[in-house]
Every structure is written in structure tokens, then in C-alpha cells.
């Protein structure tokens, strides 16, 4: 019996169960982690700089995960009790992976940094999945050429499962320009290129590399109506085709209140994703952007409730608004979520 208990304890430590800060069931939020975020620890960067949030204040933005202190800030944010994050989309990995891939060198400093970051995340946050985030956002869907970098790294450089990326996430906005194109080949070619992302991930030799894609709720619609078209034997609108391609999807609903959130999730294919057993997320913006109804940023606006507490209140209304099987996705870490740049947006560090 003692031997069994020791083994269970060791396995729990390896899998990160000892970091369960919620005292019970953890949430499963997702979160974007872009390269930089607002940092009130920079001398002179106060609430005024935060609210202006523009290029004049770029010195107030620092890398989100390049030091032990900043990574601890990230892991603490993932472990906020009752608001736990189980999936992050991690930016600024493209060139680090590309350099190693092109020289077939696993001993570079950038690769060592990735190993450290991935190991920390997997050990300090229970069951965390870390996705390499690519965002070329061009019509060529250049992200499909970046997937081999992750496959190479996982198969050649990662010495343990904890050092591996769990998936590849893509944020490509180019489809918006062709969603109503009368030239159907533009749309089907775009889908073919997206399919290459998923197919490329399957070339990993050891373990499964997941794929994730971010869509706008209206990409399958023209003039307010669903626009199905035939692609690879199925007649569906674009967002439904995209759900078929990827393992998971997050939907940019472009709204912060109900019933619009529910309506747009439905139009994007929420129920279809559930039938296909695909994870689907509602993406909420917290950074400063326009129009004001799409973000929780505390800017001058006719809309009230621009705070972290209001964001959480909306998330807590998911079950009563038909989103009980959907998870939230926060866009993004320290932008402004967990930044500490404003009393309504505390740092979870």
C-alpha cells in the first residue's frame, strides 16, 4: 500500500496536480499570450499611460515570458482560483523555432528558453496545454509553412513530454477579405491552405500535435445570410468548414453582452462544433480597440462595465444563455487582463 501511495504522489507531482489552487474543480479558460503586454513595473508607467494605450507609450510594454519573474506572473494568472486557464496560445516562438529548424540545432539559447518555458507551464499549471501561436495573417496562409518548425522541435529537441508544445494555434484574418467573393476558388483555396496546417501537424512522429484556429463569427455569412459552398464533399458555410479542419476553434464574437454573444456563437457554428466533439471558445477582447462594444477596456465610451469583474460576470452567465458547453477565451494576457495598470484590472502575479 505504501508503494502505491508513493507512486500516486509522484505521478501527481509530474502531472501538475499539486498546483490545483482552486481546492476542487478547475475551470478551463483559454488565453492569448502575445509577445508584449502592459507593465506597470516600468518606471513612470502609470494609469494615464495605460488608458492612452498607444505607440507613444511603447516603453510601458515588456515581453510577457522572457524572464522567471514574467513567467511566474503568467503562471499565477493561469492559476487564479475559480478562473483557471488550461490552454494558452503563446506568441514570439516563430523565429526562435525557425532558427533551430534551419540549422538543425537544438542547443541554441532560444531553444533552451522554450524548453524552460514549456516545462514550467506544464508543471506549475494543472493540465495546461501550450500552443505555439502564429499570426502571419496573409492570404497565402503562411502559417502552414511554420508548422514544421514545431514538429521538428517536438520530435528532435524536446527531451520530455513537458518540454513539448501541445499544439499549434493560428490567427489569420485574411479570410475576411474574400468571404463574399464571387470567385469560389478563392474561398476553397484558402480552406485548402488551412487544411495544410492540420495535415502538417499530423507529421509529428511522437504524440499528437493539436491544431487551433481563430475565426470571426460572421465569416460564413454574406448580407446577413449563411453562405454554404461545396468543399471536399460537404456543403457548409466557411466557419463550419473551419470547424471540420481544426481540433478546436475560438470565435471572435465582437460583443460583450447577451443576447448578441449567444446569437453570434450560434451563427458561427457552436452547435455543429459540439456535434463534432470539437472544443469551441468565446473570445473576449480586453485591449483598447474600437468600437467600444467589442472590448472590456475601460475607455471613454457610452458603455459601462469595462472591468475584470464585469468580464467574469458575463462569463458566469454562459449556462443561462445556452453556452454551458462553451469556454471563454481571454484576449489577452497583460493586455489588459492581469496587467495591473488600472484598479479594475489587477495583476495576478
Tab-separated table of C-alpha atoms in Angstrom:
chain	number	residue	atom	x	y	z
A	1	UNK	CA	0.000	0.000	0.000
A	2	UNK	CA	2.834	2.425	0.852
A	3	UNK	CA	4.456	1.776	-2.516
A	4	UNK	CA	1.186	2.542	-4.298
A	5	UNK	CA	0.734	5.785	-2.385
A	6	UNK	CA	4.270	6.898	-3.203
A	7	UNK	CA	3.727	6.188	-6.900
A	8	UNK	CA	0.443	8.092	-6.925
A	9	UNK	CA	2.124	11.043	-5.232
A	10	UNK	CA	4.972	11.070	-7.750
A	11	UNK	CA	2.622	10.874	-10.718
A	12	UNK	CA	0.504	13.676	-9.314
A	13	UNK	CA	3.551	15.889	-8.991
A	14	UNK	CA	4.656	15.129	-12.542
A	15	UNK	CA	1.241	15.973	-13.995
A	16	UNK	CA	0.954	19.188	-12.023
A	17	UNK	CA	-1.974	18.162	-9.832
A	18	UNK	CA	-0.262	19.625	-6.781
A	19	UNK	CA	-0.728	23.096	-8.279
A	20	UNK	CA	-4.519	22.866	-8.147
A	21	UNK	CA	-5.170	26.146	-6.360
A	22	UNK	CA	-8.950	26.016	-6.643
A	23	UNK	CA	-9.436	23.368	-3.988
A	24	UNK	CA	-11.594	21.379	-6.387
A	25	UNK	CA	-12.818	21.557	-9.960
A	26	UNK	CA	-10.701	23.832	-12.112
A	27	UNK	CA	-12.059	25.989	-14.912
A	28	UNK	CA	-10.832	25.535	-18.472
A	29	UNK	CA	-10.437	29.039	-19.881
A	30	UNK	CA	-8.136	29.802	-22.795
A	31	UNK	CA	-5.909	32.878	-23.088
A	32	UNK	CA	-3.818	34.555	-25.760
A	33	UNK	CA	-0.270	35.434	-24.723
A	34	UNK	CA	1.146	37.876	-27.242
A	35	UNK	CA	4.788	38.950	-27.241
A	36	UNK	CA	4.354	42.070	-25.092
A	37	UNK	CA	1.904	43.422	-22.553
A	38	UNK	CA	1.445	46.485	-20.379
A	39	UNK	CA	3.837	46.505	-17.434
A	40	UNK	CA	3.221	48.955	-14.552
A	41	UNK	CA	6.586	47.938	-13.086
A	42	UNK	CA	8.319	50.072	-15.733
A	43	UNK	CA	9.276	53.370	-14.038
A	44	UNK	CA	6.921	56.186	-14.983
A	45	UNK	CA	4.228	53.936	-16.483
A	46	UNK	CA	1.059	54.813	-14.640
A	47	UNK	CA	-2.689	54.706	-15.221
A	48	UNK	CA	-2.518	57.619	-17.655
A	49	UNK	CA	-0.179	55.667	-19.923
A	50	UNK	CA	-2.424	52.636	-19.549
A	51	UNK	CA	-5.566	54.478	-20.633
A	52	UNK	CA	-3.870	56.092	-23.620
A	53	UNK	CA	-2.511	52.703	-24.728
A	54	UNK	CA	-0.746	53.780	-27.918
A	55	UNK	CA	2.636	53.697	-29.642
A	56	UNK	CA	3.820	56.763	-27.710
A	57	UNK	CA	3.846	54.561	-24.630
A	58	UNK	CA	5.561	51.527	-26.138
A	59	UNK	CA	8.196	51.656	-23.392
A	60	UNK	CA	5.435	50.581	-20.986
A	61	UNK	CA	5.084	47.230	-22.752
A	62	UNK	CA	7.510	44.433	-21.920
A	63	UNK	CA	7.931	40.827	-23.026
A	64	UNK	CA	5.386	38.510	-21.433
A	65	UNK	CA	7.510	35.422	-20.743
A	66	UNK	CA	11.239	36.023	-21.277
A	67	UNK	CA	12.248	36.084	-17.587
A	68	UNK	CA	11.489	33.978	-14.492
A	69	UNK	CA	9.513	36.849	-12.941
A	70	UNK	CA	7.365	37.426	-16.008
A	71	UNK	CA	6.717	33.728	-16.452
A	72	UNK	CA	5.686	33.466	-12.807
A	73	UNK	CA	3.237	36.316	-13.493
A	74	UNK	CA	1.847	34.265	-16.391
A	75	UNK	CA	1.525	31.014	-14.405
A	76	UNK	CA	-0.083	32.830	-11.475
A	77	UNK	CA	-2.631	34.279	-13.895
A	78	UNK	CA	-3.395	30.795	-15.186
A	79	UNK	CA	-3.988	29.647	-11.593
A	80	UNK	CA	-6.414	32.362	-10.419
A	81	UNK	CA	-8.858	30.373	-8.237
A	82	UNK	CA	-12.154	29.827	-10.000
A	83	UNK	CA	-10.804	31.402	-13.210
A	84	UNK	CA	-8.152	28.824	-14.089
A	85	UNK	CA	-6.724	28.681	-17.593
A	86	UNK	CA	-5.985	25.322	-19.182
A	87	UNK	CA	-4.919	26.474	-22.652
A	88	UNK	CA	-2.631	29.306	-23.745
A	89	UNK	CA	-1.675	30.459	-27.227
A	90	UNK	CA	1.951	31.560	-26.889
A	91	UNK	CA	3.398	34.115	-29.316
A	92	UNK	CA	7.023	35.012	-30.144
A	93	UNK	CA	8.044	31.433	-30.849
A	94	UNK	CA	8.197	31.649	-34.664
A	95	UNK	CA	11.745	32.928	-35.155
A	96	UNK	CA	13.108	31.017	-32.187
A	97	UNK	CA	11.894	27.755	-33.711
A	98	UNK	CA	12.805	28.745	-37.265
A	99	UNK	CA	16.455	29.400	-36.364
A	100	UNK	CA	16.808	25.987	-34.779
A	101	UNK	CA	14.941	24.269	-37.593
A	102	UNK	CA	17.050	25.832	-40.347
A	103	UNK	CA	20.332	24.890	-38.654
A	104	UNK	CA	19.028	21.655	-37.106
A	105	UNK	CA	20.406	22.896	-33.794
A	106	UNK	CA	18.633	22.078	-30.541
A	107	UNK	CA	21.364	23.700	-28.441
A	108	UNK	CA	20.569	27.344	-29.164
A	109	UNK	CA	19.695	29.752	-26.358
A	110	UNK	CA	16.260	30.363	-27.866
A	111	UNK	CA	15.504	26.646	-27.819
A	112	UNK	CA	16.669	26.454	-24.201
A	113	UNK	CA	14.288	29.299	-23.330
A	114	UNK	CA	11.396	27.452	-24.983
A	115	UNK	CA	12.244	24.271	-23.074
A	116	UNK	CA	12.287	26.149	-19.772
A	117	UNK	CA	9.015	27.955	-20.502
A	118	UNK	CA	7.187	24.816	-21.595
A	119	UNK	CA	8.437	22.789	-18.636
A	120	UNK	CA	7.453	25.498	-16.164
A	121	UNK	CA	3.995	25.883	-17.647
A	122	UNK	CA	3.312	22.163	-17.665
A	123	UNK	CA	4.482	21.704	-14.067
A	124	UNK	CA	3.111	24.870	-12.451
A	125	UNK	CA	-0.350	24.870	-14.073
A	126	UNK	CA	-2.532	21.789	-13.835
A	127	UNK	CA	-3.096	20.083	-17.201
A	128	UNK	CA	-2.063	23.192	-19.133
A	129	UNK	CA	-1.913	22.881	-22.917
A	130	UNK	CA	0.557	25.271	-24.569
A	131	UNK	CA	0.102	26.103	-28.244
A	132	UNK	CA	2.699	27.747	-30.475
A	133	UNK	CA	0.902	30.822	-31.823
A	134	UNK	CA	1.490	32.002	-35.403
A	135	UNK	CA	-0.147	35.078	-36.916
A	136	UNK	CA	1.154	35.911	-40.389
A	137	UNK	CA	-2.469	36.720	-41.273
A	138	UNK	CA	-1.832	36.802	-45.028
A	139	UNK	CA	-3.860	35.406	-47.968
A	140	UNK	CA	-1.146	32.806	-48.568
A	141	UNK	CA	-1.754	31.420	-45.080
A	142	UNK	CA	1.979	31.415	-44.441
A	143	UNK	CA	1.379	29.841	-41.036
A	144	UNK	CA	1.175	26.482	-42.830
A	145	UNK	CA	4.904	26.765	-43.519
A	146	UNK	CA	5.626	27.339	-39.812
A	147	UNK	CA	4.019	24.148	-38.519
A	148	UNK	CA	7.081	22.035	-39.480
A	149	UNK	CA	9.164	24.109	-37.038
A	150	UNK	CA	7.026	22.879	-34.131
A	151	UNK	CA	7.018	19.305	-35.429
A	152	UNK	CA	10.820	19.392	-35.725
A	153	UNK	CA	11.224	20.837	-32.229
A	154	UNK	CA	8.887	18.328	-30.572
A	155	UNK	CA	10.440	15.343	-32.329
A	156	UNK	CA	14.093	16.369	-32.049
A	157	UNK	CA	14.638	18.836	-29.212
A	158	UNK	CA	12.085	18.049	-26.518
A	159	UNK	CA	13.596	15.508	-24.142
A	160	UNK	CA	10.378	15.058	-22.151
A	161	UNK	CA	6.651	15.461	-22.737
A	162	UNK	CA	6.752	18.542	-20.523
A	163	UNK	CA	9.158	20.235	-22.954
A	164	UNK	CA	6.799	19.748	-25.914
A	165	UNK	CA	4.249	22.066	-27.436
A	166	UNK	CA	0.768	20.564	-27.176
A	167	UNK	CA	-0.471	22.244	-30.313
A	168	UNK	CA	-0.270	24.931	-32.975
A	169	UNK	CA	-2.632	27.929	-32.940
A	170	UNK	CA	-3.223	30.176	-35.937
A	171	UNK	CA	-4.641	33.695	-36.018
A	172	UNK	CA	-5.092	34.555	-39.701
A	173	UNK	CA	-7.593	37.288	-40.557
A	174	UNK	CA	-7.232	37.143	-44.348
A	175	UNK	CA	-10.462	35.244	-44.965
A	176	UNK	CA	-12.486	38.346	-44.071
A	177	UNK	CA	-11.494	39.956	-47.389
A	178	UNK	CA	-12.767	37.054	-49.515
A	179	UNK	CA	-15.701	35.700	-47.515
A	180	UNK	CA	-18.218	37.040	-50.054
A	181	UNK	CA	-16.055	36.631	-53.156
A	182	UNK	CA	-17.945	35.537	-56.265
A	183	UNK	CA	-14.827	33.596	-57.202
A	184	UNK	CA	-15.442	30.415	-55.249
A	185	UNK	CA	-11.905	29.189	-55.921
A	186	UNK	CA	-10.553	31.943	-53.644
A	187	UNK	CA	-12.502	30.522	-50.737
A	188	UNK	CA	-11.788	26.869	-51.447
A	189	UNK	CA	-8.080	27.579	-51.958
A	190	UNK	CA	-7.982	29.337	-48.612
A	191	UNK	CA	-9.545	26.297	-46.964
A	192	UNK	CA	-7.050	24.027	-48.720
A	193	UNK	CA	-4.242	26.078	-47.208
A	194	UNK	CA	-5.819	25.894	-43.762
A	195	UNK	CA	-6.093	22.132	-44.174
A	196	UNK	CA	-2.329	22.040	-44.744
A	197	UNK	CA	-1.893	23.333	-41.187
A	198	UNK	CA	-3.747	20.370	-39.762
A	199	UNK	CA	-2.100	17.895	-42.143
A	200	UNK	CA	1.347	19.263	-41.296
A	201	UNK	CA	0.722	18.774	-37.586
A	202	UNK	CA	-0.053	15.107	-38.188
A	203	UNK	CA	3.506	14.569	-39.416
A	204	UNK	CA	4.794	14.686	-35.859
A	205	UNK	CA	6.211	11.230	-35.157
A	206	UNK	CA	5.809	11.101	-31.390
A	207	UNK	CA	2.493	12.124	-29.877
A	208	UNK	CA	-0.385	14.150	-31.315
A	209	UNK	CA	0.060	17.834	-32.155
A	210	UNK	CA	-3.285	19.624	-31.835
A	211	UNK	CA	-4.396	22.447	-34.135
A	212	UNK	CA	-6.413	25.528	-33.207
A	213	UNK	CA	-7.856	28.358	-35.304
A	214	UNK	CA	-9.432	31.724	-34.534
A	215	UNK	CA	-12.478	32.734	-36.574
A	216	UNK	CA	-14.762	35.742	-36.751
A	217	UNK	CA	-18.398	34.930	-36.103
A	218	UNK	CA	-19.527	36.344	-39.478
A	219	UNK	CA	-17.082	34.648	-41.862
A	220	UNK	CA	-19.732	32.205	-43.042
A	221	UNK	CA	-22.271	34.919	-43.802
A	222	UNK	CA	-22.893	37.447	-46.572
A	223	UNK	CA	-25.586	40.096	-46.417
A	224	UNK	CA	-26.792	38.591	-43.172
A	225	UNK	CA	-27.321	35.113	-44.611
A	226	UNK	CA	-25.376	31.877	-44.298
A	227	UNK	CA	-23.395	31.148	-47.481
A	228	UNK	CA	-22.763	27.394	-47.818
A	229	UNK	CA	-20.457	26.124	-50.564
A	230	UNK	CA	-19.078	22.772	-51.577
A	231	UNK	CA	-15.608	21.854	-50.330
A	232	UNK	CA	-14.216	18.335	-50.099
A	233	UNK	CA	-17.619	16.708	-50.384
A	234	UNK	CA	-19.517	18.868	-47.882
A	235	UNK	CA	-21.755	21.865	-48.463
A	236	UNK	CA	-21.326	24.112	-45.432
A	237	UNK	CA	-20.561	27.753	-44.769
A	238	UNK	CA	-16.948	28.759	-44.141
A	239	UNK	CA	-16.955	28.703	-40.343
A	240	UNK	CA	-18.433	25.187	-40.319
A	241	UNK	CA	-15.753	24.029	-42.775
A	242	UNK	CA	-13.124	25.540	-40.477
A	243	UNK	CA	-14.555	23.667	-37.503
A	244	UNK	CA	-14.122	20.468	-39.515
A	245	UNK	CA	-10.469	21.249	-40.258
A	246	UNK	CA	-9.186	22.071	-36.773
A	247	UNK	CA	-9.234	20.336	-33.397
A	248	UNK	CA	-10.546	23.465	-31.691
A	249	UNK	CA	-11.836	26.942	-32.539
A	250	UNK	CA	-12.195	30.283	-30.807
A	251	UNK	CA	-14.852	32.685	-32.060
A	252	UNK	CA	-14.325	36.439	-32.094
A	253	UNK	CA	-17.909	37.411	-31.273
A	254	UNK	CA	-17.211	41.153	-31.306
A	255	UNK	CA	-19.614	41.872	-28.445
A	256	UNK	CA	-19.585	41.989	-24.650
A	257	UNK	CA	-23.256	41.448	-23.775
A	258	UNK	CA	-26.068	38.968	-24.290
A	259	UNK	CA	-28.056	38.084	-26.348
A	260	UNK	CA	-25.623	39.119	-29.094
A	261	UNK	CA	-22.899	36.783	-27.805
A	262	UNK	CA	-25.193	33.751	-27.948
A	263	UNK	CA	-26.623	34.683	-31.342
A	264	UNK	CA	-23.212	35.128	-32.910
A	265	UNK	CA	-21.867	31.917	-31.404
A	266	UNK	CA	-24.819	30.067	-32.879
A	267	UNK	CA	-24.266	31.607	-36.302
A	268	UNK	CA	-20.569	30.704	-36.164
A	269	UNK	CA	-21.396	27.016	-35.676
A	270	UNK	CA	-21.373	26.428	-31.916
A	271	UNK	CA	-23.835	23.534	-32.053
A	272	UNK	CA	-22.080	21.980	-35.031
A	273	UNK	CA	-18.776	22.052	-33.142
A	274	UNK	CA	-20.413	20.264	-30.237
A	275	UNK	CA	-21.772	17.559	-32.549
A	276	UNK	CA	-18.287	17.096	-33.994
A	277	UNK	CA	-16.809	16.892	-30.462
A	278	UNK	CA	-14.646	19.948	-31.106
A	279	UNK	CA	-13.690	22.391	-28.345
A	280	UNK	CA	-15.040	25.875	-29.026
A	281	UNK	CA	-14.331	29.130	-27.167
A	282	UNK	CA	-15.862	32.610	-26.975
A	283	UNK	CA	-13.090	35.189	-27.408
A	284	UNK	CA	-13.405	38.392	-25.400
A	285	UNK	CA	-11.185	41.398	-26.062
A	286	UNK	CA	-9.757	43.349	-23.144
A	287	UNK	CA	-7.282	45.551	-25.035
A	288	UNK	CA	-8.101	49.030	-26.297
A	289	UNK	CA	-9.869	48.792	-29.624
A	290	UNK	CA	-12.889	50.172	-31.456
A	291	UNK	CA	-15.862	50.127	-31.454
A	292	UNK	CA	-16.228	50.083	-27.704
A	293	UNK	CA	-18.881	47.353	-27.579
A	294	UNK	CA	-16.318	44.719	-28.596
A	295	UNK	CA	-13.931	45.239	-25.670
A	296	UNK	CA	-13.861	45.405	-21.882
A	297	UNK	CA	-11.154	48.091	-21.925
A	298	UNK	CA	-12.013	50.973	-19.533
A	299	UNK	CA	-12.055	53.652	-22.208
A	300	UNK	CA	-14.277	56.708	-22.561
A	301	UNK	CA	-17.404	55.156	-24.003
A	302	UNK	CA	-21.166	55.128	-23.611
A	303	UNK	CA	-20.906	51.521	-22.467
A	304	UNK	CA	-20.445	50.788	-18.774
A	305	UNK	CA	-18.942	47.787	-17.009
A	306	UNK	CA	-15.483	47.877	-18.543
A	307	UNK	CA	-13.722	45.851	-15.868
A	308	UNK	CA	-12.380	42.420	-14.989
A	309	UNK	CA	-15.313	41.833	-12.643
A	310	UNK	CA	-17.743	42.617	-15.461
A	311	UNK	CA	-15.899	40.230	-17.782
A	312	UNK	CA	-16.227	37.467	-15.206
A	313	UNK	CA	-19.905	38.310	-14.656
A	314	UNK	CA	-20.589	37.800	-18.356
A	315	UNK	CA	-18.676	34.503	-18.333
A	316	UNK	CA	-20.735	33.343	-15.343
A	317	UNK	CA	-23.882	33.891	-17.435
A	318	UNK	CA	-22.835	31.322	-20.064
A	319	UNK	CA	-25.045	28.477	-18.750
A	320	UNK	CA	-28.167	30.637	-18.551
A	321	UNK	CA	-27.618	31.853	-22.130
A	322	UNK	CA	-27.181	28.496	-23.857
A	323	UNK	CA	-23.374	28.422	-23.654
A	324	UNK	CA	-22.983	25.802	-20.964
A	325	UNK	CA	-20.741	23.647	-23.178
A	326	UNK	CA	-18.574	26.585	-24.295
A	327	UNK	CA	-15.472	28.028	-22.608
A	328	UNK	CA	-14.231	31.652	-22.603
A	329	UNK	CA	-11.006	32.802	-24.222
A	330	UNK	CA	-9.382	35.979	-22.900
A	331	UNK	CA	-7.573	38.253	-25.338
A	332	UNK	CA	-5.045	38.797	-23.871
A	333	UNK	CA	-2.529	38.374	-21.001
A	334	UNK	CA	-1.414	41.820	-19.748
A	335	UNK	CA	-3.434	43.377	-22.494
A	336	UNK	CA	-5.185	44.354	-20.280
A	337	UNK	CA	-6.109	41.217	-18.350
A	338	UNK	CA	-3.815	40.741	-15.313
A	339	UNK	CA	-1.814	43.850	-16.255
A	340	UNK	CA	-2.197	45.781	-13.013
A	341	UNK	CA	-2.276	49.022	-14.978
A	342	UNK	CA	-5.689	50.039	-13.656
A	343	UNK	CA	-7.598	49.355	-10.396
A	344	UNK	CA	-10.246	47.467	-12.395
A	345	UNK	CA	-7.579	45.205	-13.936
A	346	UNK	CA	-5.371	43.853	-11.115
A	347	UNK	CA	-2.159	41.950	-11.722
A	348	UNK	CA	-2.436	38.270	-10.790
A	349	UNK	CA	1.236	37.882	-10.068
